[in-house]
C-alpha positions as a printed Julia matrix, in Angstrom:
501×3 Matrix{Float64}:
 -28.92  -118.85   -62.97
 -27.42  -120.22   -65.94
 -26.61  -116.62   -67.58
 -25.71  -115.07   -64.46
 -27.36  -111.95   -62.23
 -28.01  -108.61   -64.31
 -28.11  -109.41   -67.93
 -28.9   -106.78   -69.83
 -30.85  -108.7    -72.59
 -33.23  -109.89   -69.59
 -34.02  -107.12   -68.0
 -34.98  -105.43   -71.13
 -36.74  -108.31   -72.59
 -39.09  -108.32   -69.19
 -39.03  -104.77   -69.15
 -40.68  -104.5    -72.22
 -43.22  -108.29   -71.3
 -44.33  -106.18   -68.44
 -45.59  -103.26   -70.71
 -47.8   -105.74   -72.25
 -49.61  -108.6    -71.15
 -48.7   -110.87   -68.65
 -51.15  -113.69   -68.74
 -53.59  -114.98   -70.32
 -55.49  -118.2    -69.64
 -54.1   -120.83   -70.9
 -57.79  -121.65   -72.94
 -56.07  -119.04   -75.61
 -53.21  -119.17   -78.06
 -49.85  -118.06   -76.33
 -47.38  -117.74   -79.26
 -44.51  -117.7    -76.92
 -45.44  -120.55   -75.37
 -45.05  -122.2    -79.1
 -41.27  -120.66   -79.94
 -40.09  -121.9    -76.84
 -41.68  -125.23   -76.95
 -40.42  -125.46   -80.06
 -36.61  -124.8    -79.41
 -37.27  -127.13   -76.23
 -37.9   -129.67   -79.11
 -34.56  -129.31   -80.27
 -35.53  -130.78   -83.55
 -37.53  -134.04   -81.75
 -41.03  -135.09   -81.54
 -41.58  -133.62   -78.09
 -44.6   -131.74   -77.16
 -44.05  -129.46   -74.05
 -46.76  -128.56   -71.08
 -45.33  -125.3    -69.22
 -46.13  -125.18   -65.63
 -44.33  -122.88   -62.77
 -41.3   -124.88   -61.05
 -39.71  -128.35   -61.05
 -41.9   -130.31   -58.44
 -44.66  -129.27   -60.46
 -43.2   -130.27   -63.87
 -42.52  -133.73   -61.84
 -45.96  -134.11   -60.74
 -47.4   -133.7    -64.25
 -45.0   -136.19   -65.42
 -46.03  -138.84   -62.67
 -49.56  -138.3    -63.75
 -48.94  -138.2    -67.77
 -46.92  -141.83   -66.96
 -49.76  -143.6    -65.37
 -51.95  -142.42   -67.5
 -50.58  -143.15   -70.9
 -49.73  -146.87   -69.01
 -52.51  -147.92   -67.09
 -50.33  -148.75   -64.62
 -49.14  -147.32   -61.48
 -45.76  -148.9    -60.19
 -42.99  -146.16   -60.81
 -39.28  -146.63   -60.24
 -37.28  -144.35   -58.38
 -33.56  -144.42   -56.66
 -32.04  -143.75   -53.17
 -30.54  -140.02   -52.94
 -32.75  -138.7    -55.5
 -34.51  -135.59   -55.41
 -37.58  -135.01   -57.29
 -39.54  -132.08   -55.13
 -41.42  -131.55   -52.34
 -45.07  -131.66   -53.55
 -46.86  -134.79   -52.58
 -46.29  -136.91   -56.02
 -42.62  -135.56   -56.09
 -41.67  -136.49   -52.61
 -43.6   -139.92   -52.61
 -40.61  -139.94   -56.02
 -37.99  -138.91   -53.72
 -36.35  -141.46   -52.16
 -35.11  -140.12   -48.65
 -36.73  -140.25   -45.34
 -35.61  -137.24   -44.58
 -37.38  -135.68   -47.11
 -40.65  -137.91   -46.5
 -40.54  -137.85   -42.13
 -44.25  -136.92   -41.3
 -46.09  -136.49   -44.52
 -47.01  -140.51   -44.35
 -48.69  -142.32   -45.87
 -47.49  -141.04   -49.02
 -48.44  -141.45   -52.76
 -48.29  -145.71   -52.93
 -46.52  -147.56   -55.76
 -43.43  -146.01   -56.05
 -40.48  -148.66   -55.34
 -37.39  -147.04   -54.89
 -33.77  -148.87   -56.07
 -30.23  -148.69   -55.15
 -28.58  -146.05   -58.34
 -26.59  -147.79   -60.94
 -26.99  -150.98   -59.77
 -27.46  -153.28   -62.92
 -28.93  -156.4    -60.84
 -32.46  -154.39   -59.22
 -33.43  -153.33   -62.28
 -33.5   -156.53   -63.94
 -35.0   -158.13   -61.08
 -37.88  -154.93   -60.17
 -38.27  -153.84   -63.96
 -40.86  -155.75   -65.07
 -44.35  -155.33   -67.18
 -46.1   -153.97   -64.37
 -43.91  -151.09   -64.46
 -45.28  -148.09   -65.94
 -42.05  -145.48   -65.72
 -38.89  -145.68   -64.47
 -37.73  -142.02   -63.37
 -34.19  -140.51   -62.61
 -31.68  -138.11   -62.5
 -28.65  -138.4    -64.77
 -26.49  -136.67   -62.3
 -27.46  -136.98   -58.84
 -26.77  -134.0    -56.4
 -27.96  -135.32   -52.72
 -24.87  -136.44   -50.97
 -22.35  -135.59   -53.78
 -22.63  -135.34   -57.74
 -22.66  -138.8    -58.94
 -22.53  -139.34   -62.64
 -25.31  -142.21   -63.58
 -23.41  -144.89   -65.03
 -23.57  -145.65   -69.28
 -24.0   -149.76   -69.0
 -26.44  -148.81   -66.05
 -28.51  -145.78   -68.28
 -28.31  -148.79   -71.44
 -29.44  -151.39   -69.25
 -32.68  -149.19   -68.12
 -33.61  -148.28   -71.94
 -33.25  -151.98   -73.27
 -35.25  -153.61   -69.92
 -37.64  -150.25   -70.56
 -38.58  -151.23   -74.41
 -38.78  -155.22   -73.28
 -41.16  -154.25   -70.7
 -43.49  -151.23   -72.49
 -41.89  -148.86   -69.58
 -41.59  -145.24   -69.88
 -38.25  -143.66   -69.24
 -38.51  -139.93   -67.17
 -35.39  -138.32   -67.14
 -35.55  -135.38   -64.41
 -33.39  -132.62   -66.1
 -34.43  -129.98   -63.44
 -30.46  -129.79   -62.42
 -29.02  -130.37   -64.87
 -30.97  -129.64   -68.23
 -30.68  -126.17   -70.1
 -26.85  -126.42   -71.33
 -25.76  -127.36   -67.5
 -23.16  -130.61   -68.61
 -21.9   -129.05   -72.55
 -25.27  -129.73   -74.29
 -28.62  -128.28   -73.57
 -29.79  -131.81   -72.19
 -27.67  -134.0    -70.32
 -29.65  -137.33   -71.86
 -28.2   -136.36   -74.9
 -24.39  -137.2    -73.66
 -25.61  -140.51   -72.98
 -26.88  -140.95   -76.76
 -30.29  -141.78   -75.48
 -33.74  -140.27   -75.85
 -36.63  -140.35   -72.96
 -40.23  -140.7    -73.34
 -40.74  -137.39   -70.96
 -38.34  -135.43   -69.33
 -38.86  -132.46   -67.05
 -37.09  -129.13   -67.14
 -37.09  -125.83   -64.43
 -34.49  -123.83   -62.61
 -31.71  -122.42   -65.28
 -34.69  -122.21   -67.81
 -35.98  -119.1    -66.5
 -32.7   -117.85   -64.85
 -34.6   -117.16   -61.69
 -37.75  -116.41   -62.92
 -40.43  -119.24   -61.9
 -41.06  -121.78   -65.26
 -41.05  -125.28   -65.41
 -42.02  -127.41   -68.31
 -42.42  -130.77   -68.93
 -41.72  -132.94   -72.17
 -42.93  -136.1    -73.32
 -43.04  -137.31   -76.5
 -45.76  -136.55   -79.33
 -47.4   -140.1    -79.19
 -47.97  -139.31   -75.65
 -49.96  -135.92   -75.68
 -53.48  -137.45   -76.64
 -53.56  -138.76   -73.26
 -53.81  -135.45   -71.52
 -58.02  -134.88   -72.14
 -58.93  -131.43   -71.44
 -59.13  -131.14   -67.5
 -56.51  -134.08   -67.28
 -53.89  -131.62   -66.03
 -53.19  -127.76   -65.97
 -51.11  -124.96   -64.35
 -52.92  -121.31   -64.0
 -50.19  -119.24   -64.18
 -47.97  -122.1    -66.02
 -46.65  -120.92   -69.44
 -47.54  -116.89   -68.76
 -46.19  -114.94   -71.27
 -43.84  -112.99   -68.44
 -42.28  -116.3    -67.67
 -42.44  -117.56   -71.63
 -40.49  -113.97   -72.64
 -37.47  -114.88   -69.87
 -37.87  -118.7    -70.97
 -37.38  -117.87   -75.15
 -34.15  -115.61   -74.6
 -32.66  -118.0    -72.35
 -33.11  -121.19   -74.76
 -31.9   -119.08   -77.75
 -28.76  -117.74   -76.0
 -27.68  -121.51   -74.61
 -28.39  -123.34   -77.24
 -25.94  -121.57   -79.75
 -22.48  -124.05   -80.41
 -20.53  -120.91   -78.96
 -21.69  -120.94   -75.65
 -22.15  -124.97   -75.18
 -18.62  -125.26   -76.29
 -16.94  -122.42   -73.41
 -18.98  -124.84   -70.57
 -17.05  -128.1    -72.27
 -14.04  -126.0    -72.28
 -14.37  -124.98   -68.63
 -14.95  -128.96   -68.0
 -11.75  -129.75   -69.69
  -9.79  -127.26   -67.66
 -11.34  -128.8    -64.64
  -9.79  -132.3    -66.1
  -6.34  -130.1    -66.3
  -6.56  -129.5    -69.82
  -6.92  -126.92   -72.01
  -9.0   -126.02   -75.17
  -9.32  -123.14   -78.2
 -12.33  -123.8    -79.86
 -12.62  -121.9    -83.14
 -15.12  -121.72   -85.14
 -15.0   -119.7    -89.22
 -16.54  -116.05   -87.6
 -13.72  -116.63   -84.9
 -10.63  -116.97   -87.17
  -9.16  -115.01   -90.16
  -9.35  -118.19   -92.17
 -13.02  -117.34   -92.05
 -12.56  -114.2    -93.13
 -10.12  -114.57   -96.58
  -7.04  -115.19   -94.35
  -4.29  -117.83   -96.12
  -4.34  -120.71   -94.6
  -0.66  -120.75   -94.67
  -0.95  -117.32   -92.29
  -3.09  -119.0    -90.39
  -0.55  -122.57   -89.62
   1.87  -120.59   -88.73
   0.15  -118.5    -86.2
  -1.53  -121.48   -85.04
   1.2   -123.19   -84.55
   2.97  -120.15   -81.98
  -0.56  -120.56   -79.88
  -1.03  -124.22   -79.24
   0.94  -127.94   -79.1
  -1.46  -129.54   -81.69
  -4.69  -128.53   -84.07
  -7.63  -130.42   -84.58
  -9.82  -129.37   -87.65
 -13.6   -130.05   -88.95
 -14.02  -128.21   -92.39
 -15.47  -129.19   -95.69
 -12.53  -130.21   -98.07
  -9.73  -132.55   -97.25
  -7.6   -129.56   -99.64
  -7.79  -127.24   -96.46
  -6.87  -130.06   -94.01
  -3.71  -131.18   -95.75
  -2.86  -127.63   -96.58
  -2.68  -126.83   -93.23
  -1.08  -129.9    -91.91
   1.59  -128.89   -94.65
   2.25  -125.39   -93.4
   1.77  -125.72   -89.51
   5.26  -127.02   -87.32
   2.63  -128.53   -85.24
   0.37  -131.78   -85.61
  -3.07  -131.38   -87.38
  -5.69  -134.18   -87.13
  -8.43  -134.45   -88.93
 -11.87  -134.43   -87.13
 -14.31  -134.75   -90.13
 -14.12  -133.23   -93.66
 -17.28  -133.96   -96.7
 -14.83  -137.39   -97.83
 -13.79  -138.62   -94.41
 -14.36  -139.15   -90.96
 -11.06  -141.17   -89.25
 -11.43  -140.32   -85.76
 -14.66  -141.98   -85.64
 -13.21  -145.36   -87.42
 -10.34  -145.46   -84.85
 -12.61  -145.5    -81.96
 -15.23  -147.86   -84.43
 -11.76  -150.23   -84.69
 -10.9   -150.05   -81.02
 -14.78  -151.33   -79.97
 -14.06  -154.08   -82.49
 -11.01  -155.16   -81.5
 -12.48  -155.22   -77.61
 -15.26  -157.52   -78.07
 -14.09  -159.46   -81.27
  -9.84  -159.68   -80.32
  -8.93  -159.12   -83.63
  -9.63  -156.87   -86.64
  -8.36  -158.64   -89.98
 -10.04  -161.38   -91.4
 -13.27  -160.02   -90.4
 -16.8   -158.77   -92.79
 -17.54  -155.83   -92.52
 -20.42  -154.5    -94.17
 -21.85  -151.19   -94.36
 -24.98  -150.55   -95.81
 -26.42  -146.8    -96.22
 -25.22  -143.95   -97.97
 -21.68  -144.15   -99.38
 -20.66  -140.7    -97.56
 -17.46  -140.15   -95.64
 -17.87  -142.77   -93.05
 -18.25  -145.18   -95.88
 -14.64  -143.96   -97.49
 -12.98  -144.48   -93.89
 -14.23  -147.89   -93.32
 -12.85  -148.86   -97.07
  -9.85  -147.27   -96.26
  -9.16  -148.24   -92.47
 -10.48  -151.59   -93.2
  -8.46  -152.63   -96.66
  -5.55  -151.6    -94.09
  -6.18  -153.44   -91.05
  -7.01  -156.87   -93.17
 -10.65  -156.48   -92.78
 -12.97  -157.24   -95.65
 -15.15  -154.49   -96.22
 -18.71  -154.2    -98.27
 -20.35  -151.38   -98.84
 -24.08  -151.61  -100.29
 -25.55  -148.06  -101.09
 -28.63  -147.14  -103.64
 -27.39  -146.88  -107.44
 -26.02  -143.54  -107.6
 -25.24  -143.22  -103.85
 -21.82  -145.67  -103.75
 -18.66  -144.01  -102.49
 -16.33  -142.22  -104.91
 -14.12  -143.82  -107.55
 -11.09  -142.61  -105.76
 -11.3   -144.2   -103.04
 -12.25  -147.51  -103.73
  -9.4   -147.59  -106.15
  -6.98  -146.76  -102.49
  -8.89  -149.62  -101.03
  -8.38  -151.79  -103.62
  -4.74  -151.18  -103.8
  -4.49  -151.75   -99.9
  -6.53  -154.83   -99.88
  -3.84  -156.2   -102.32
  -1.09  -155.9    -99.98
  -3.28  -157.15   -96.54
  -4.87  -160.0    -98.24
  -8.82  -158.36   -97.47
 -11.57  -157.64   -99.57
 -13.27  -154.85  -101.14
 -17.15  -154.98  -102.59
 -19.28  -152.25  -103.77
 -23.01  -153.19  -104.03
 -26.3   -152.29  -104.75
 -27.88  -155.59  -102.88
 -27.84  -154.71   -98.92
 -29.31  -158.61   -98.15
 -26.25  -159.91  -100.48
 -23.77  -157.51   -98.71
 -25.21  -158.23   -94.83
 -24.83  -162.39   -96.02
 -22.02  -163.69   -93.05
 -21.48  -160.17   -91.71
 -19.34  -160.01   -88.79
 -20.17  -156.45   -88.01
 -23.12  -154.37   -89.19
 -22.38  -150.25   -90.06
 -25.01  -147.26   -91.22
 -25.07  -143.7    -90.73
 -27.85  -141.53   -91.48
 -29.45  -140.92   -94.56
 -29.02  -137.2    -95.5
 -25.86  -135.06   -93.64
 -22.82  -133.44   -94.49
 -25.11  -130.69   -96.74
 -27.55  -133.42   -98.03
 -30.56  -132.32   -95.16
 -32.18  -130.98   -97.91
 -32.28  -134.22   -99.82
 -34.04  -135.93   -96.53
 -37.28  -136.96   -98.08
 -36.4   -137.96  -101.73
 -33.35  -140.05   -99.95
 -35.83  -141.84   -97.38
 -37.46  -142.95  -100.61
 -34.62  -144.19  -102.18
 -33.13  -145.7    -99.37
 -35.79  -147.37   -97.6
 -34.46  -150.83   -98.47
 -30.97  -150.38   -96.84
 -32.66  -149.94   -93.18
 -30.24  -152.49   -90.82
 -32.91  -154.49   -89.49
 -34.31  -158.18   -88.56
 -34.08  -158.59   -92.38
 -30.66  -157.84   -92.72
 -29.84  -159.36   -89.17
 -30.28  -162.84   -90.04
 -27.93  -162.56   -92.73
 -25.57  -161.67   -90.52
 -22.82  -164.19   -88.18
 -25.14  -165.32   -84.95
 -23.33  -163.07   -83.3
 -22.55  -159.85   -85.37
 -21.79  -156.32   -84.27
 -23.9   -153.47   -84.49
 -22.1   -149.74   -84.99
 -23.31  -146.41   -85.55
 -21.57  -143.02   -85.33
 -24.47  -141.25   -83.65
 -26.46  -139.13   -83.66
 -29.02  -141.87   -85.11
 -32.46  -142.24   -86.34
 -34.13  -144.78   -84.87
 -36.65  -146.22   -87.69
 -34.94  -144.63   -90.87
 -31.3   -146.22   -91.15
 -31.51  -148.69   -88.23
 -34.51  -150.02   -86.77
 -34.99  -149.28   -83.22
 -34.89  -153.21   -81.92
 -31.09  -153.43   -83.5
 -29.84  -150.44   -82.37
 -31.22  -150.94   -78.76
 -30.41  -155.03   -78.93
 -27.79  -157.21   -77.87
 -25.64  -157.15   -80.54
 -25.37  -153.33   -80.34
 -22.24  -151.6    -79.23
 -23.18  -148.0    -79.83
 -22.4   -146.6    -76.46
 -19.06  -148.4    -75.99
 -18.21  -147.18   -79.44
 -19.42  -143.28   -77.84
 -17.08  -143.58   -75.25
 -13.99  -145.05   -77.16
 -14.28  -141.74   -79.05
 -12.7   -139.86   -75.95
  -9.91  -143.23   -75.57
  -9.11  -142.86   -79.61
  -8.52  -139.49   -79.57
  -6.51  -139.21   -76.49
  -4.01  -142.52   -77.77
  -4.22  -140.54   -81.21
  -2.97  -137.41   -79.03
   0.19  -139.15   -77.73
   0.73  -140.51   -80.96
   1.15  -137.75   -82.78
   1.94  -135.0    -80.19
   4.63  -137.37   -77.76
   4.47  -138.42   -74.16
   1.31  -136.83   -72.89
């Protein structure tokens, strides 16, 4: 029930479904099954099969695994629960569950959870999927581990292994974002979805990813009543409703007061500074409400504005020029796995947007020598290279704008992108994946690089546009430490600026 018993904008919504039809067979064009498949998307390549609960999402995803494969072995851990139809509880691995339905479904081999040594000894070739939970919730709620999650996704592209993430518990905005996967930066092949996605009303759907649909022949697999436009009516409102930034961000507010903190978030239709307000108004009443502010806005203007009228700290979280929260946690994963920061290359190669400007300025500061290689017409701004520049002077580092991204990777010590087209450039996506095609960080860039270079990315990334998906899923990839130092950066940036925590 993840809107609760009683809402209004349910009732009515299957008040007015039951009026009409209910179902239809699924031979015929369901248009809500196509709006809600399509915000289940989320913006990826996922095409979605509807069916009526969890076990039965699980069992088509079993089935759609093998099949795509041609193989049968499927990896599954201790204290998981996938369902109680045959396929599902042959997945599940607990006797309890199992005790008199033997023999069950054979081939499944069942692992200890986040334990890094089985799956590099049981993940192998002959494996065609390797499902799990992200949080399990038989015999406690235990968080799947990041190395362990990073380990599964690198053995599961060595090996040609689909990855099923069951999101049954916790999918449908249940962990601060509408999938829990997507905390862990990763994307599965399929992934299976049920219980808060029709708020009590039977639906369960199963995702997998577009190259994978042509394997489900008509007759391959189907549902009767799966995907009826009753179900699809609850199933559209509820998607809609969660996935708006106002409602994910009051369940990661409730999950910081759980931690014993406490946080406003505010977005422009939420504060008078949206509305005309002076920003001066708005620092001072800010800073009678709270101990610090963190902003994201468009123009670093508004930022220091504010930091100049409020009596309180203001940090900046991302503005159109800059980005230096991110760098601070991108400097803290460097310094853990290189010891040391100046007299380093850097080189970033990509468009010469805000993340660029922080790395020139962070970098010229810290002693590292930074290049940044970016399209003609697509280098950072003026400004800032000339505040490099002058900081490199007095730390003895280097500064290099280019248009070569092989000359600027040459002895690299750490490799940087971001994407292509953000910060109001989306529109710009195609003619910039033209122009840009030559600065993807890949093999041909890699071994231009030190032996043993860095990889970074900001996230969210886009795996065969700005990196390809071998580097940013290799060894020399740090993308998921650098995730997590986000939440250490900020919290020594905190204490830094705010006192003794």
């Amino acid at each position: 029930m993840n809107l609760g018993y009683e809402v209004p904008e349910l009732n009515e919504i299957l008040a007015e479904q039951a009026k009409l039809l209910w179902h239809t067979p699924n031979l015929y064009k369901n248009h809500l099954q196509e709006e809600v498949a399509e915000k289940l998307a989320n913006g990826k390549e996922y095409i979605s099969y509807f069916c009526n609960s969890g076990a039965e999402a699980n069992e088509a995803a079993i089935k759609l695994a093998r099949k795509a494969t041609g193989k049968t072995k499927i990896i599954t851990f201790t204290n998981s629960f996938h369902g109680r139809t045959y396929g599902a509880m042959s997945a599940t691995a607990q006797t309890s569950i199992q005790e008199g339905f033997q023999p069950l479904v054979p081939d499944f081999v069942y692992l200890p959870y986040n334990d890094l040594a089985s799956i590099e000894q049981a993940l192998d070739k002959q494996t065609a999927a390797v499902m799990l939970e992200l949080i399990q919730g038989e015999g406690g709620v235990i968080p799947a581990d990041e190395k362990w999650i990073q380990k599964i996704v690198e053995r599961c592209k060595e090996t040609e292994t689909l990855l099923i993430i069951d999101e049954i518990q916790t999918g449908i905005g249940r962990t601060g974002t509408l999938y829990a996967y997507e905390t862990y930066q990763i994307e599965p092949d399929i992934f299976t979805l049920a219980k808060g996605l029709g708020n009590g009303i039977p639906v369960g759907a199963m995702l997998g990813k577009k190259s994978l649909a042509k394997v489900f022949n008509p007759g391959s697999h189907g549902s009767t009543f799966g995907g009826n436009k009753l179900a699809m009516s609850i199933a559209n409102q509820v998607v809609e409703q969660i996935n708006q930034p106002i409602f994910l961000q009051g369940v990661q507010k409730k999950r910081i007061i759980q931690l014993g903190g406490q946080a406003i978030v505010l977005d422009s239709k939420s504060t008078q500074m949206g509305r005309g307000e002076p920003i001066e108004d708005t620092a001072n009443v800010m800073s009678g409400y709270v101990d610090g502010i963190m902003i994201r806005t468009f123009s670093d203007q508004m930022v220091e504005e504010l930091a100049k009228e409020a009596s309180i700290p203001v940090i900046n979280g991302l503005t159109d020029d800059h980005h230096p929260c991110q760098i601070l946690a991108d400097f803290q994963t460097i310094y853990e796995i290189k010891g040391k920061l100046a007299g380093l290359k850097l080189a970033y190669i990509g468009d010469g947007n805000n993340m660029a400007h922080s790395f020139l300025i962070g970098g010229s500061l810290v002693g590292m020598d930074v290049t940044i290689a970016a399209p003609e017409g697509y280098e950072p701004k003026a400004e800032f290279i000339i505040i490099a520049q002058k900081n490199a002077e007095k730390s003895g580092s280097k500064i290099d704008i280019l248009n070569d991204p092989v000359k600027a990777a040459k002895d690299a010590d750490i490799l940087v992108t971001d994407v292509w087209a953000s910060m109001g450039a989306e529109a710009e996506q195609k003619e910039r994946e033209e122009r840009f095609k030559n600065f993807q960080i890949n093999n041909r860039l890699a071994v231009q690089a030190k032996k043993d270079f860095l990889f970074l990315h900001c996230l969210p990334a886009h795996r065969g546009e700005e990196v390809s998906a071998d580097i940013i899923d290799g060894n020399h990839s740090a993308i998921y430490q650098e995730a997590e130092n986000r939440l250490h950066a900020q919290k020594a940036l905190m204490i830094k600026v705010m006192g003794n925590l």
